[in-house]
PDB file of C-alpha atoms in Angstrom:
ATOM      1  CA  MET F   1     -26.839  -7.620  -4.886  1.00  0.00           C
ATOM      2  CA  GLU F   2     -24.846  -8.443  -1.832  1.00  0.00           C
ATOM      3  CA  THR F   3     -23.313  -5.139  -0.580  1.00  0.00           C
ATOM      4  CA  THR F   4     -19.606  -6.714  -0.110  1.00  0.00           C
ATOM      5  CA  GLU F   5     -19.645  -8.003  -3.763  1.00  0.00           C
ATOM      6  CA  THR F   6     -17.299  -5.620  -5.828  1.00  0.00           C
ATOM      7  CA  SER F   7     -19.087  -3.502  -8.644  1.00  0.00           C
ATOM      8  CA  VAL F   8     -18.496  -0.454 -10.651  1.00  0.00           C
ATOM      9  CA  PHE F   9     -20.652   2.345  -9.045  1.00  0.00           C
ATOM     10  CA  ILE F  10     -21.399   5.485 -11.641  1.00  0.00           C
ATOM     11  CA  VAL F  11     -22.655   8.697 -10.412  1.00  0.00           C
ATOM     12  CA  GLU F  12     -23.163  11.307 -13.561  1.00  0.00           C
ATOM     13  CA  ASP F  13     -26.059  13.478 -14.064  1.00  0.00           C
ATOM     14  CA  ASP F  14     -26.074  13.024 -17.799  1.00  0.00           C
ATOM     15  CA  ALA F  15     -28.645  10.147 -18.364  1.00  0.00           C
ATOM     16  CA  ALA F  16     -26.846   9.475 -22.086  1.00  0.00           C
ATOM     17  CA  ALA F  17     -23.129   9.540 -20.383  1.00  0.00           C
ATOM     18  CA  ARG F  18     -24.339   7.421 -17.340  1.00  0.00           C
ATOM     19  CA  GLU F  19     -25.950   4.832 -19.526  1.00  0.00           C
ATOM     20  CA  GLY F  20     -22.953   4.674 -21.909  1.00  0.00           C
ATOM     21  CA  TYR F  21     -20.876   3.702 -18.877  1.00  0.00           C
ATOM     22  CA  GLN F  22     -23.087   1.419 -17.275  1.00  0.00           C
ATOM     23  CA  ASP F  23     -23.160  -0.593 -20.537  1.00  0.00           C
ATOM     24  CA  LEU F  24     -19.466   0.000 -21.174  1.00  0.00           C
ATOM     25  CA  VAL F  25     -18.736  -1.660 -17.725  1.00  0.00           C
ATOM     26  CA  GLU F  26     -21.338  -4.427 -17.981  1.00  0.00           C
ATOM     27  CA  SER F  27     -20.085  -5.119 -21.501  1.00  0.00           C
ATOM     28  CA  ILE F  28     -17.002  -6.876 -20.039  1.00  0.00           C
ATOM     29  CA  GLY F  29     -18.454  -8.921 -17.247  1.00  0.00           C
ATOM     30  CA  LEU F  30     -18.599  -6.384 -14.193  1.00  0.00           C
ATOM     31  CA  LYS F  31     -21.828  -5.725 -12.133  1.00  0.00           C
ATOM     32  CA  ALA F  32     -22.578  -1.795 -12.200  1.00  0.00           C
ATOM     33  CA  ARG F  33     -25.049   0.838 -10.590  1.00  0.00           C
ATOM     34  CA  ALA F  34     -25.539   4.002 -11.705  1.00  0.00           C
ATOM     35  CA  PHE F  35     -26.416   6.693  -9.915  1.00  0.00           C
ATOM     36  CA  SER F  36     -28.073  10.491 -11.163  1.00  0.00           C
ATOM     37  CA  SER F  37     -26.797  12.298  -8.117  1.00  0.00           C
ATOM     38  CA  ALA F  38     -24.102  12.420  -5.440  1.00  0.00           C
ATOM     39  CA  GLU F  39     -27.448  12.479  -2.989  1.00  0.00           C
ATOM     40  CA  GLU F  40     -28.947   9.781  -4.808  1.00  0.00           C
ATOM     41  CA  PHE F  41     -25.684   7.678  -4.211  1.00  0.00           C
ATOM     42  CA  LEU F  42     -25.725   8.294  -0.856  1.00  0.00           C
ATOM     43  CA  ASP F  43     -29.080   7.479  -0.108  1.00  0.00           C
ATOM     44  CA  SER F  44     -28.319   3.894  -1.256  1.00  0.00           C
ATOM     45  CA  TYR F  45     -24.744   3.802  -0.025  1.00  0.00           C
ATOM     46  CA  ASP F  46     -23.354   1.119   2.083  1.00  0.00           C
ATOM     47  CA  ASN F  47     -19.803   1.617   4.074  1.00  0.00           C
ATOM     48  CA  GLU F  48     -19.320  -2.578   2.971  1.00  0.00           C
ATOM     49  CA  TRP F  49     -19.395  -1.424  -0.947  1.00  0.00           C
ATOM     50  CA  CYS F  50     -15.993  -2.180  -2.717  1.00  0.00           C
ATOM     51  CA  GLY F  51     -14.725  -1.445  -6.626  1.00  0.00           C
ATOM     52  CA  CYS F  52     -14.757   1.572  -8.314  1.00  0.00           C
ATOM     53  CA  LEU F  53     -16.449   4.651  -8.285  1.00  0.00           C
ATOM     54  CA  LEU F  54     -16.980   6.642 -11.439  1.00  0.00           C
ATOM     55  CA  LEU F  55     -17.538  10.084 -10.068  1.00  0.00           C
ATOM     56  CA  ASP F  56     -18.644  13.249 -12.179  1.00  0.00           C
ATOM     57  CA  VAL F  57     -16.757  16.483 -10.831  1.00  0.00           C
ATOM     58  CA  ARG F  58     -19.400  18.547 -11.685  1.00  0.00           C
ATOM     59  CA  MET F  59     -23.039  18.164 -11.052  1.00  0.00           C
ATOM     60  CA  PRO F  60     -26.210  19.597  -9.757  1.00  0.00           C
ATOM     61  CA  GLY F  61     -26.748  19.934  -5.930  1.00  0.00           C
ATOM     62  CA  MET F  62     -23.661  18.135  -4.339  1.00  0.00           C
ATOM     63  CA  SER F  63     -20.532  17.893  -6.478  1.00  0.00           C
ATOM     64  CA  GLY F  64     -18.347  15.333  -6.918  1.00  0.00           C
ATOM     65  CA  LEU F  65     -15.390  16.726  -4.675  1.00  0.00           C
ATOM     66  CA  LYS F  66     -18.118  16.974  -1.905  1.00  0.00           C
ATOM     67  CA  LEU F  67     -18.779  13.456  -2.432  1.00  0.00           C
ATOM     68  CA  GLN F  68     -15.290  12.279  -1.824  1.00  0.00           C
ATOM     69  CA  GLU F  69     -15.070  14.402   1.255  1.00  0.00           C
ATOM     70  CA  GLU F  70     -17.974  12.376   2.385  1.00  0.00           C
ATOM     71  CA  LEU F  71     -16.394   9.036   1.665  1.00  0.00           C
ATOM     72  CA  SER F  72     -13.572   9.882   3.142  1.00  0.00           C
ATOM     73  CA  ARG F  73     -15.349  10.849   6.520  1.00  0.00           C
ATOM     74  CA  ARG F  74     -16.938   7.680   6.157  1.00  0.00           C
ATOM     75  CA  GLY F  75     -13.741   5.389   5.555  1.00  0.00           C
ATOM     76  CA  SER F  76     -15.170   4.321   2.126  1.00  0.00           C
ATOM     77  CA  THR F  77     -12.481   2.079   0.170  1.00  0.00           C
ATOM     78  CA  LEU F  78     -14.278   2.962  -2.991  1.00  0.00           C
ATOM     79  CA  SER F  79     -11.604   4.112  -5.512  1.00  0.00           C
ATOM     80  CA  ILE F  80     -12.469   6.851  -7.026  1.00  0.00           C
ATOM     81  CA  LEU F  81     -11.963   8.014 -10.881  1.00  0.00           C
ATOM     82  CA  PHE F  82     -13.047  11.189 -11.603  1.00  0.00           C
ATOM     83  CA  LEU F  83     -14.797  12.041 -14.915  1.00  0.00           C
ATOM     84  CA  THR F  84     -13.855  15.602 -16.311  1.00  0.00           C
ATOM     85  CA  GLY F  85     -15.068  18.078 -18.601  1.00  0.00           C
ATOM     86  CA  HIS F  86     -13.103  20.435 -20.704  1.00  0.00           C
ATOM     87  CA  GLY F  87     -11.314  22.942 -17.929  1.00  0.00           C
ATOM     88  CA  ASP F  88     -12.179  20.660 -14.928  1.00  0.00           C
ATOM     89  CA  VAL F  89      -8.771  19.185 -14.743  1.00  0.00           C
ATOM     90  CA  ALA F  90      -7.338  21.529 -12.025  1.00  0.00           C
ATOM     91  CA  MET F  91     -10.406  20.260  -9.871  1.00  0.00           C
ATOM     92  CA  ALA F  92      -9.302  16.844 -10.862  1.00  0.00           C
ATOM     93  CA  VAL F  93      -5.473  17.500  -9.924  1.00  0.00           C
ATOM     94  CA  GLU F  94      -7.114  18.680  -6.725  1.00  0.00           C
ATOM     95  CA  ALA F  95      -9.191  15.397  -6.064  1.00  0.00           C
ATOM     96  CA  LEU F  96      -6.078  13.539  -6.441  1.00  0.00           C
ATOM     97  CA  LYS F  97      -4.173  15.192  -3.877  1.00  0.00           C
ATOM     98  CA  LYS F  98      -7.205  14.030  -1.587  1.00  0.00           C
ATOM     99  CA  GLY F  99      -7.085  10.684  -2.252  1.00  0.00           C
ATOM    100  CA  ALA F 100      -8.978   9.982  -5.558  1.00  0.00           C
ATOM    101  CA  MET F 101      -7.130   7.369  -7.870  1.00  0.00           C
ATOM    102  CA  ASP F 102      -6.945   9.122 -11.121  1.00  0.00           C
ATOM    103  CA  PHE F 103      -9.230  10.792 -13.728  1.00  0.00           C
ATOM    104  CA  VAL F 104     -10.350  10.785 -17.136  1.00  0.00           C
ATOM    105  CA  GLU F 105     -11.409  13.653 -19.468  1.00  0.00           C
ATOM    106  CA  LYS F 106     -14.762  13.508 -21.182  1.00  0.00           C
ATOM    107  CA  PRO F 107     -15.627  11.921 -23.756  1.00  0.00           C
ATOM    108  CA  ALA F 108     -14.684   9.172 -21.527  1.00  0.00           C
ATOM    109  CA  GLY F 109     -14.680   5.167 -22.985  1.00  0.00           C
ATOM    110  CA  GLY F 110     -13.402   2.236 -24.533  1.00  0.00           C
ATOM    111  CA  GLN F 111     -10.423   0.233 -23.061  1.00  0.00           C
ATOM    112  CA  HIS F 112      -8.256   3.169 -21.621  1.00  0.00           C
ATOM    113  CA  LEU F 113     -11.449   3.855 -19.359  1.00  0.00           C
ATOM    114  CA  LEU F 114     -11.816  -0.160 -18.806  1.00  0.00           C
ATOM    115  CA  ASP F 115      -7.912  -0.228 -17.639  1.00  0.00           C
ATOM    116  CA  LYS F 116      -8.605   2.745 -15.055  1.00  0.00           C
ATOM    117  CA  VAL F 117     -11.326   0.834 -13.595  1.00  0.00           C
ATOM    118  CA  HIS F 118      -9.748  -2.419 -13.543  1.00  0.00           C
ATOM    119  CA  ASP F 119      -6.582  -0.717 -11.705  1.00  0.00           C
ATOM    120  CA  ALA F 120      -9.164   1.404  -9.784  1.00  0.00           C
ATOM    121  CA  ILE F 121     -11.106  -2.125  -8.295  1.00  0.00           C
ATOM    122  CA  LYS F 122      -7.764  -4.040  -7.273  1.00  0.00           C
ATOM    123  CA  GLU F 123      -6.691  -0.591  -5.614  1.00  0.00           C
ATOM    124  CA  SER F 124     -10.106  -0.891  -3.545  1.00  0.00           C
ATOM    125  CA  ALA F 125      -9.507  -4.952  -3.044  1.00  0.00           C
ATOM    126  CA  ARG F 126      -6.132  -3.859  -1.234  1.00  0.00           C
ATOM    127  CA  LEU F 127      -7.852  -1.156   0.920  1.00  0.00           C
ATOM    128  CA  ARG F 128     -10.662  -3.866   1.596  1.00  0.00           C
ATOM    129  CA  GLN F 129      -7.915  -6.058   2.961  1.00  0.00           C
ATOM    130  CA  LYS F 130      -5.525  -3.874   4.688  1.00  0.00           C
ATOM    131  CA  GLU F 131      -8.939  -2.661   6.810  1.00  0.00           C
ATOM    132  CA  MET F 132     -10.087  -5.928   7.459  1.00  0.00           C
ATOM    133  CA  ALA F 133      -6.544  -6.763   8.749  1.00  0.00           C
ATOM    134  CA  ALA F 134      -6.796  -3.970  10.863  1.00  0.00           C
ATOM    135  CA  LYS F 135     -10.302  -4.524  12.301  1.00  0.00           C
ATOM    136  CA  ASP F 136      -8.698  -7.865  12.906  1.00  0.00           C
ATOM    137  CA  ILE F 137      -5.743  -6.778  14.933  1.00  0.00           C
ATOM    138  CA  ARG F 138      -7.966  -4.147  16.818  1.00  0.00           C
ATOM    139  CA  SER F 139     -10.557  -7.008  17.835  1.00  0.00           C
ATOM    140  CA  LYS F 140      -7.849  -8.666  19.468  1.00  0.00           C
ATOM    141  CA  LEU F 141      -5.985  -6.019  21.384  1.00  0.00           C
ATOM    142  CA  ASP F 142      -9.522  -5.434  22.768  1.00  0.00           C
ATOM    143  CA  LEU F 143      -9.135  -8.702  24.633  1.00  0.00           C
ATOM    144  CA  LEU F 144      -6.206  -7.810  26.365  1.00  0.00           C
ATOM    145  CA  THR F 145      -6.708  -6.547  30.291  1.00  0.00           C
ATOM    146  CA  SER F 146      -5.071  -3.240  31.716  1.00  0.00           C
ATOM    147  CA  ARG F 147      -2.176  -4.609  32.682  1.00  0.00           C
ATOM    148  CA  GLU F 148      -1.282  -6.680  29.943  1.00  0.00           C
ATOM    149  CA  ARG F 149      -2.039  -3.386  27.783  1.00  0.00           C
ATOM    150  CA  GLU F 150       0.773  -1.948  30.038  1.00  0.00           C
ATOM    151  CA  VAL F 151       3.081  -5.233  29.213  1.00  0.00           C
ATOM    152  CA  LEU F 152       2.714  -4.514  25.405  1.00  0.00           C
ATOM    153  CA  ASP F 153       3.297  -1.072  25.531  1.00  0.00           C
ATOM    154  CA  CYS F 154       6.603  -1.738  27.063  1.00  0.00           C
ATOM    155  CA  VAL F 155       6.756  -4.306  24.437  1.00  0.00           C
ATOM    156  CA  ARG F 156       5.995  -2.097  21.777  1.00  0.00           C
ATOM    157  CA  ALA F 157       8.596   0.537  22.922  1.00  0.00           C
ATOM    158  CA  GLY F 158      11.485  -2.472  22.432  1.00  0.00           C
ATOM    159  CA  LYS F 159      11.818  -3.271  26.255  1.00  0.00           C
ATOM    160  CA  GLN F 160      13.330  -6.641  27.286  1.00  0.00           C
ATOM    161  CA  ALA F 161      11.447  -8.553  29.669  1.00  0.00           C
ATOM    162  CA  LYS F 162      13.759  -7.706  32.681  1.00  0.00           C
ATOM    163  CA  VAL F 163      13.393  -4.043  32.083  1.00  0.00           C
ATOM    164  CA  ILE F 164       9.238  -4.572  31.811  1.00  0.00           C
ATOM    165  CA  ALA F 165       9.292  -6.207  35.100  1.00  0.00           C
ATOM    166  CA  ARG F 166      11.351  -3.683  36.777  1.00  0.00           C
ATOM    167  CA  GLU F 167       9.279  -0.875  35.631  1.00  0.00           C
ATOM    168  CA  LEU F 168       6.104  -2.502  36.217  1.00  0.00           C
ATOM    169  CA  GLY F 169       7.297  -3.912  39.796  1.00  0.00           C
ATOM    170  CA  LEU F 170       6.520  -7.298  38.879  1.00  0.00           C
ATOM    171  CA  SER F 171       8.619 -10.676  38.924  1.00  0.00           C
ATOM    172  CA  ARG F 172      10.303 -11.511  35.779  1.00  0.00           C
ATOM    173  CA  LYS F 173       7.912 -14.591  35.978  1.00  0.00           C
ATOM    174  CA  THR F 174       4.802 -12.612  36.262  1.00  0.00           C
ATOM    175  CA  VAL F 175       6.271 -10.605  33.111  1.00  0.00           C
ATOM    176  CA  ASP F 176       6.606 -14.142  31.115  1.00  0.00           C
ATOM    177  CA  TRP F 177       3.445 -15.726  32.092  1.00  0.00           C
ATOM    178  CA  HIS F 178       1.714 -11.977  30.488  1.00  0.00           C
ATOM    179  CA  LEU F 179       3.704 -12.109  27.502  1.00  0.00           C
ATOM    180  CA  SER F 180       2.543 -15.792  26.985  1.00  0.00           C
ATOM    181  CA  VAL F 181      -1.390 -14.800  27.683  1.00  0.00           C
ATOM    182  CA  ILE F 182      -0.612 -11.753  25.285  1.00  0.00           C
ATOM    183  CA  ARG F 183       0.630 -13.837  22.159  1.00  0.00           C
ATOM    184  CA  GLN F 184      -2.116 -16.313  23.003  1.00  0.00           C
ATOM    185  CA  LYS F 185      -4.919 -13.878  22.455  1.00  0.00           C
ATOM    186  CA  MET F 186      -2.976 -12.066  19.614  1.00  0.00           C
ATOM    187  CA  ASP F 187      -2.666 -15.409  17.881  1.00  0.00           C
ATOM    188  CA  VAL F 188       1.034 -15.146  17.416  1.00  0.00           C
ATOM    189  CA  GLU F 189       3.742 -17.620  18.646  1.00  0.00           C
ATOM    190  CA  SER F 190       7.048 -15.629  19.293  1.00  0.00           C
ATOM    191  CA  SER F 191       7.657 -12.040  20.420  1.00  0.00           C
ATOM    192  CA  SER F 192       9.245 -11.140  17.108  1.00  0.00           C
ATOM    193  CA  GLU F 193       5.701 -11.920  15.476  1.00  0.00           C
ATOM    194  CA  LEU F 194       4.010 -10.007  18.145  1.00  0.00           C
ATOM    195  CA  ILE F 195       6.231  -6.836  17.188  1.00  0.00           C
ATOM    196  CA  LEU F 196       5.707  -7.384  13.600  1.00  0.00           C
ATOM    197  CA  LEU F 197       2.127  -7.395  14.023  1.00  0.00           C
ATOM    198  CA  LEU F 198       2.290  -3.875  16.320  1.00  0.00           C
ATOM    199  CA  HIS F 199       4.141  -2.396  13.528  1.00  0.00           C
ATOM    200  CA  ARG F 200       1.492  -3.374  11.032  1.00  0.00           C
ATOM    201  CA  ALA F 201      -1.820  -2.404  13.565  1.00  0.00           C
ATOM    202  CA  ASP F 202       0.895   0.997  13.673  1.00  0.00           C
ATOM    203  CA  ARG F 203       0.746   1.494  10.017  1.00  0.00           C
ATOM    204  CA  ALA F 204      -2.882   0.702   9.572  1.00  0.00           C
TER     205      ALA F 204
END
Protein backbone atom coordinates (compact mmCIF):
# COMPACT_ATOMS: atom_id res chain seq x y z
CA MET A 1 0.00 0.00 0.00
CA GLU A 2 1.28 3.46 -0.91
CA THR A 3 1.94 5.56 2.17
CA THR A 4 0.00 8.52 0.72
CA GLU A 5 -3.19 6.50 0.31
CA THR A 6 -6.05 7.42 2.62
CA SER A 7 -6.74 4.64 5.11
CA VAL A 8 -8.23 3.90 8.49
CA PHE A 9 -5.62 2.83 11.03
CA ILE A 10 -6.83 0.85 14.02
CA VAL A 11 -4.83 0.54 17.23
CA GLU A 12 -6.64 -1.75 19.67
CA ASP A 13 -5.16 -4.42 21.98
CA ASP A 14 -8.34 -6.54 22.07
CA ALA A 15 -8.10 -8.91 19.08
CA ALA A 16 -11.84 -9.44 18.65
CA ALA A 17 -12.61 -5.72 18.79
CA ARG A 18 -9.72 -4.95 16.46
CA GLU A 19 -10.94 -7.43 13.85
CA GLY A 20 -14.49 -6.16 14.23
CA TYR A 21 -13.48 -2.57 13.53
CA GLN A 22 -11.41 -3.63 10.53
CA ASP A 23 -14.25 -5.69 9.06
CA LEU A 24 -16.69 -2.81 9.54
CA VAL A 25 -14.43 -0.29 7.84
CA GLU A 26 -13.58 -2.59 4.95
CA SER A 27 -17.28 -3.45 4.45
CA ILE A 28 -17.85 0.01 2.98
CA GLY A 29 -14.77 -0.07 0.73
CA LEU A 30 -12.31 1.80 2.92
CA LYS A 31 -8.81 0.46 3.38
CA ALA A 32 -7.85 -0.46 6.92
CA ARG A 33 -4.71 -1.49 8.77
CA ALA A 34 -4.86 -2.88 12.28
CA PHE A 35 -2.25 -2.89 15.06
CA SER A 36 -2.32 -4.54 18.46
CA SER A 37 -0.32 -1.83 20.25
CA ALA A 38 0.93 1.72 19.96
CA GLU A 39 4.47 0.40 19.70
CA GLU A 40 3.56 -1.84 16.75
CA PHE A 41 1.87 1.10 15.05
CA LEU A 42 4.92 3.35 15.48
CA ASP A 43 7.21 0.64 14.11
CA SER A 44 5.34 0.90 10.80
CA TYR A 45 4.31 4.55 10.94
CA ASP A 46 5.01 6.88 8.04
CA ASN A 47 4.44 10.62 8.42
CA GLU A 48 2.89 10.69 4.94
CA TRP A 49 -0.06 8.59 6.12
CA CYS A 50 -3.40 10.33 5.67
CA GLY A 51 -6.77 9.31 7.08
CA CYS A 52 -8.35 8.31 10.35
CA LEU A 53 -6.76 6.71 13.39
CA LEU A 54 -9.11 4.66 15.58
CA LEU A 55 -7.18 4.61 18.82
CA ASP A 56 -7.93 2.84 22.08
CA VAL A 57 -7.34 5.03 25.13
CA ARG A 58 -6.14 2.29 27.50
CA MET A 59 -3.61 -0.26 26.28
CA PRO A 60 -0.69 -2.20 27.79
CA GLY A 61 2.58 -0.38 27.24
CA MET A 62 2.19 2.98 25.53
CA SER A 63 -1.30 4.38 26.06
CA GLY A 64 -3.40 5.97 23.38
CA LEU A 65 -2.82 9.39 24.94
CA LYS A 66 0.94 8.93 24.79
CA LEU A 67 0.69 7.85 21.16
CA GLN A 68 -1.34 10.97 20.44
CA GLU A 69 1.40 13.11 21.98
CA GLU A 70 4.07 11.36 19.91
CA LEU A 71 2.13 11.81 16.67
CA SER A 72 1.61 15.48 17.49
CA ARG A 73 5.35 15.83 18.03
CA ARG A 74 5.97 14.29 14.60
CA GLY A 75 3.50 16.61 12.89
CA SER A 76 1.05 13.89 11.88
CA THR A 77 -2.07 14.88 9.94
CA LEU A 78 -4.00 11.76 10.91
CA SER A 79 -7.33 12.59 12.52
CA ILE A 80 -7.74 10.66 15.77
CA LEU A 81 -10.96 9.06 16.98
CA PHE A 82 -10.50 7.68 20.47
CA LEU A 83 -12.19 4.45 21.50
CA THR A 84 -13.11 4.64 25.15
CA GLY A 85 -14.41 2.15 27.67
CA HIS A 86 -16.68 2.98 30.58
CA GLY A 87 -14.94 5.40 32.89
CA ASP A 88 -12.53 6.69 30.25
CA VAL A 89 -14.63 9.66 29.13
CA ALA A 90 -12.62 12.15 31.20
CA MET A 91 -9.46 10.90 29.48
CA ALA A 92 -11.14 11.25 26.10
CA VAL A 93 -12.13 14.83 26.85
CA GLU A 94 -8.51 15.57 27.71
CA ALA A 95 -7.51 14.03 24.37
CA LEU A 96 -9.93 16.36 22.59
CA LYS A 97 -8.23 19.33 24.20
CA LYS A 98 -4.96 18.07 22.76
CA GLY A 99 -6.29 17.85 19.21
CA ALA A 100 -8.21 14.58 18.88
CA MET A 101 -11.21 14.94 16.61
CA ASP A 102 -13.75 12.94 18.62
CA PHE A 103 -14.25 9.90 20.79
CA VAL A 104 -16.61 6.92 20.68
CA GLU A 105 -17.65 4.90 23.70
CA LYS A 106 -17.32 1.13 23.48
CA PRO A 107 -18.89 -1.01 22.27
CA ALA A 108 -18.55 1.08 19.12
CA GLY A 109 -19.82 0.09 15.73
CA GLY A 110 -22.39 0.57 13.02
CA GLN A 111 -23.25 3.71 11.12
CA HIS A 112 -22.53 6.01 14.07
CA LEU A 113 -18.87 5.01 14.05
CA LEU A 114 -18.65 5.06 10.25
CA ASP A 115 -20.05 8.60 10.14
CA LYS A 116 -17.34 9.73 12.53
CA VAL A 117 -14.71 7.90 10.47
CA HIS A 118 -15.83 9.69 7.30
CA ASP A 119 -15.68 13.06 9.07
CA ALA A 120 -12.19 12.26 10.38
CA ILE A 121 -10.97 11.33 6.90
CA LYS A 122 -12.25 14.64 5.51
CA GLU A 123 -10.50 16.56 8.28
CA SER A 124 -7.25 14.68 7.68
CA ALA A 125 -7.42 15.53 3.96
CA ARG A 126 -7.96 19.20 4.85
CA LEU A 127 -4.95 19.19 7.17
CA ARG A 128 -2.82 17.45 4.54
CA GLN A 129 -3.79 20.03 1.93
CA LYS A 130 -2.95 22.85 4.34
CA GLU A 131 0.41 21.26 5.15
CA MET A 132 1.32 20.83 1.48
CA ALA A 133 0.40 24.46 0.74
CA ALA A 134 2.58 25.61 3.65
CA LYS A 135 5.49 23.50 2.40
CA ASP A 136 5.11 25.03 -1.07
CA ILE A 137 5.25 28.55 0.35
CA ARG A 138 8.30 27.71 2.48
CA SER A 139 10.12 26.22 -0.52
CA LYS A 140 9.50 29.43 -2.48
CA LEU A 141 10.70 31.58 0.41
CA ASP A 142 13.92 29.57 0.46
CA LEU A 143 14.65 30.84 -3.07
CA LEU A 144 14.90 34.45 -1.91
CA THR A 145 18.22 36.19 -1.33
CA SER A 146 18.93 37.95 1.95
CA ARG A 147 18.19 41.34 0.37
CA GLU A 148 14.93 40.05 -1.09
CA ARG A 149 13.96 38.79 2.34
CA GLU A 150 14.60 42.25 3.78
CA VAL A 151 12.33 43.78 1.17
CA LEU A 152 9.72 41.08 1.76
CA ASP A 153 9.77 41.71 5.52
CA CYS A 154 8.97 45.33 4.81
CA VAL A 155 6.11 44.32 2.52
CA ARG A 156 4.84 42.01 5.25
CA ALA A 157 4.84 45.01 7.63
CA GLY A 158 2.63 46.90 5.17
CA LYS A 159 5.26 49.43 4.05
CA GLN A 160 5.07 51.16 0.68
CA ALA A 161 7.90 50.92 -1.85
CA LYS A 162 9.12 54.48 -1.22
CA VAL A 163 9.31 53.77 2.53
CA ILE A 164 11.18 50.51 1.90
CA ALA A 165 13.65 52.37 -0.33
CA ARG A 166 14.33 54.96 2.35
CA GLU A 167 14.70 52.43 5.18
CA LEU A 168 16.99 50.10 3.24
CA GLY A 169 19.01 52.85 1.59
CA LEU A 170 17.97 51.82 -1.91
CA SER A 171 16.59 53.66 -4.88
CA ARG A 172 12.88 53.31 -5.63
CA LYS A 173 13.80 51.66 -8.94
CA THR A 174 15.91 49.04 -7.14
CA VAL A 175 13.10 48.26 -4.71
CA ASP A 176 10.66 47.89 -7.61
CA TRP A 177 13.09 45.50 -9.28
CA HIS A 178 13.43 43.43 -6.10
CA LEU A 179 9.66 43.31 -5.77
CA SER A 180 9.36 42.10 -9.35
CA VAL A 181 11.85 39.30 -8.72
CA ILE A 182 10.12 38.36 -5.45
CA ARG A 183 6.75 38.11 -7.18
CA GLN A 184 8.28 35.93 -9.86
CA LYS A 185 9.90 33.59 -7.33
CA MET A 186 6.74 33.43 -5.23
CA ASP A 187 4.65 32.79 -8.36
CA VAL A 188 2.24 35.70 -7.89
CA GLU A 189 1.31 38.50 -10.28
CA SER A 190 0.70 41.39 -7.92
CA SER A 191 1.70 42.79 -4.55
CA SER A 192 -1.80 42.12 -3.22
CA GLU A 193 -1.45 38.44 -4.12
CA LEU A 194 1.97 38.44 -2.46
CA ILE A 195 0.53 39.88 0.77
CA LEU A 196 -2.27 37.29 0.71
CA LEU A 197 0.30 34.53 0.30
CA LEU A 198 2.28 35.85 3.25
CA HIS A 199 -0.85 35.87 5.41
CA ARG A 200 -1.46 32.24 4.48
CA ALA A 201 2.12 31.40 5.45
CA ASP A 202 1.65 33.11 8.81
CA ARG A 203 -1.47 31.04 9.50
CA ALA A 204 0.09 27.73 8.42
